[in-house]
XYZ file of C-alpha atoms in Angstrom:
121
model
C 114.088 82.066 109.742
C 112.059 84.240 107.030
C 108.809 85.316 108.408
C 106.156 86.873 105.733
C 103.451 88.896 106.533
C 100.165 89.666 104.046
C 98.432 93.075 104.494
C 96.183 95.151 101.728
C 92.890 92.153 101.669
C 89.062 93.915 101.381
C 85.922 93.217 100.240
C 85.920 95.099 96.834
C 83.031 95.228 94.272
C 83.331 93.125 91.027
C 86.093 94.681 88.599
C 87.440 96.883 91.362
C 91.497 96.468 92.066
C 93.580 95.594 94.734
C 97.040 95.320 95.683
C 98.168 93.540 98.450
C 101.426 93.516 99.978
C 103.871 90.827 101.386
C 106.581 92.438 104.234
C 109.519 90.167 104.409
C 111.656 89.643 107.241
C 114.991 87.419 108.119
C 116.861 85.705 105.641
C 118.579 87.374 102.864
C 115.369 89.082 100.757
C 117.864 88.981 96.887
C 117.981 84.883 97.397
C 113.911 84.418 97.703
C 111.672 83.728 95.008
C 108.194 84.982 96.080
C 105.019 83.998 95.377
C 101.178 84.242 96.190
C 98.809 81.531 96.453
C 95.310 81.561 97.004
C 92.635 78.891 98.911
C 89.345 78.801 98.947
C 86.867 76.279 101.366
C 85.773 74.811 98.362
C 89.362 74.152 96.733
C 92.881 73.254 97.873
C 95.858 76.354 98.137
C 96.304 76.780 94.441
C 99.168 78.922 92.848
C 98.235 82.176 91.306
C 101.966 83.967 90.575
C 105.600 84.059 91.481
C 108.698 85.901 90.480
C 112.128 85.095 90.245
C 114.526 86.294 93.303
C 116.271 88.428 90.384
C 112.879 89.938 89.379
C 113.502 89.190 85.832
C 111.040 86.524 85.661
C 107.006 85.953 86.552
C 104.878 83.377 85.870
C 101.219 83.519 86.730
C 98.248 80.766 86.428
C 96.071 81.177 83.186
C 92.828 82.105 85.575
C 94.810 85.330 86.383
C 96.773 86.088 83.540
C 96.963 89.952 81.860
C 94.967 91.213 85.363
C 97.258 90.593 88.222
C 100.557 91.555 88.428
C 103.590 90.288 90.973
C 106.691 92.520 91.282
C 108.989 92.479 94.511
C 110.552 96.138 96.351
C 113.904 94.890 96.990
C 114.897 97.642 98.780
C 111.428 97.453 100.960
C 111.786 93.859 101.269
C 108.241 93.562 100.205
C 106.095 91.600 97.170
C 102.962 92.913 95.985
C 100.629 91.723 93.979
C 98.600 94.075 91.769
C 94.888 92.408 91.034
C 92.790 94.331 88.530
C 89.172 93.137 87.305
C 88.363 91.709 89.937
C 86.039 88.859 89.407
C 83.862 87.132 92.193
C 86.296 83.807 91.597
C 88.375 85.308 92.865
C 87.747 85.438 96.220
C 89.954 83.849 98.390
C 92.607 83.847 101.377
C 95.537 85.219 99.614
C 98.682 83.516 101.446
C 102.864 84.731 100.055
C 104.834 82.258 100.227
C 109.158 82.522 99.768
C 111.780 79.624 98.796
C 114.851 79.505 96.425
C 112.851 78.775 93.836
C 109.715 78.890 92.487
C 107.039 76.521 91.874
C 103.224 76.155 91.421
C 103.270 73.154 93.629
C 102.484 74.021 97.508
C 105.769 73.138 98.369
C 107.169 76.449 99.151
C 109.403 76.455 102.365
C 107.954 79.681 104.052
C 104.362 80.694 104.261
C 102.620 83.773 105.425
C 99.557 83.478 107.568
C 97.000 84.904 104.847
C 94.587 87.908 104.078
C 91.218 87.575 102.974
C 89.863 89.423 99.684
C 86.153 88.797 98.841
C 84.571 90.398 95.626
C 80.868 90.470 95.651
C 78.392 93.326 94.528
């Protein structure tokens, strides 16, 4: 069983950064792709970025594109995801999520239990 644990959410002014973290436990961390998704009471859990279980590959959703960035610590068995400009759309619970694969659909096998990040001046 892979449990996945968010940490590093905050209330942060508008264009301020962030980067939260993703600890990763059971299962074997080099077969995971990992990803972050974000939900908001307004909308449904929407994708924001995922990478590869190799590394060598990230995709992101436009809304996010060129200001956050997903990368994975093998060694620390942890994702992070790097959010700069920080826009007031953006906040949201962040949730990681981990399967084989990845996918922008909300159909990842393991989920974390979420950390809030609200941007507002």
């Amino acid at each position: 069983q892979v449990h996945l644990e968010e940490s590093g959410g905050d209330l942060v002014q508008p264009g301020a950064s962030l980067r939260l973290s993703c600890a990763v436990s059971g299962g074997t961390f080099s077969n995971l792709a990992l990803g972050w998704f974000r939900k908001t009471p307004e909308k449904e859990r929407e994708f924001v970025a995922g990478v590869t279980p190799s590394g060598s590959f990230a995709h992101y959703d436009d809304s996010v594109k060129g200001r956050f960035t997903i990368s994975r610590d093998d060694a620390k068995k942890t994702a992070f995801l790097q959010m700069n400009g920080l826009k007031p759309e953006d906040t949201a619970v962040y949730f990681c999520a981990a399967d084989s694969v990845i996918s922008v659909r909300v159909n990842w096998r393991y989920w974390g239990q979420g950390t809030q990040v609200t941007v507002s001046s």
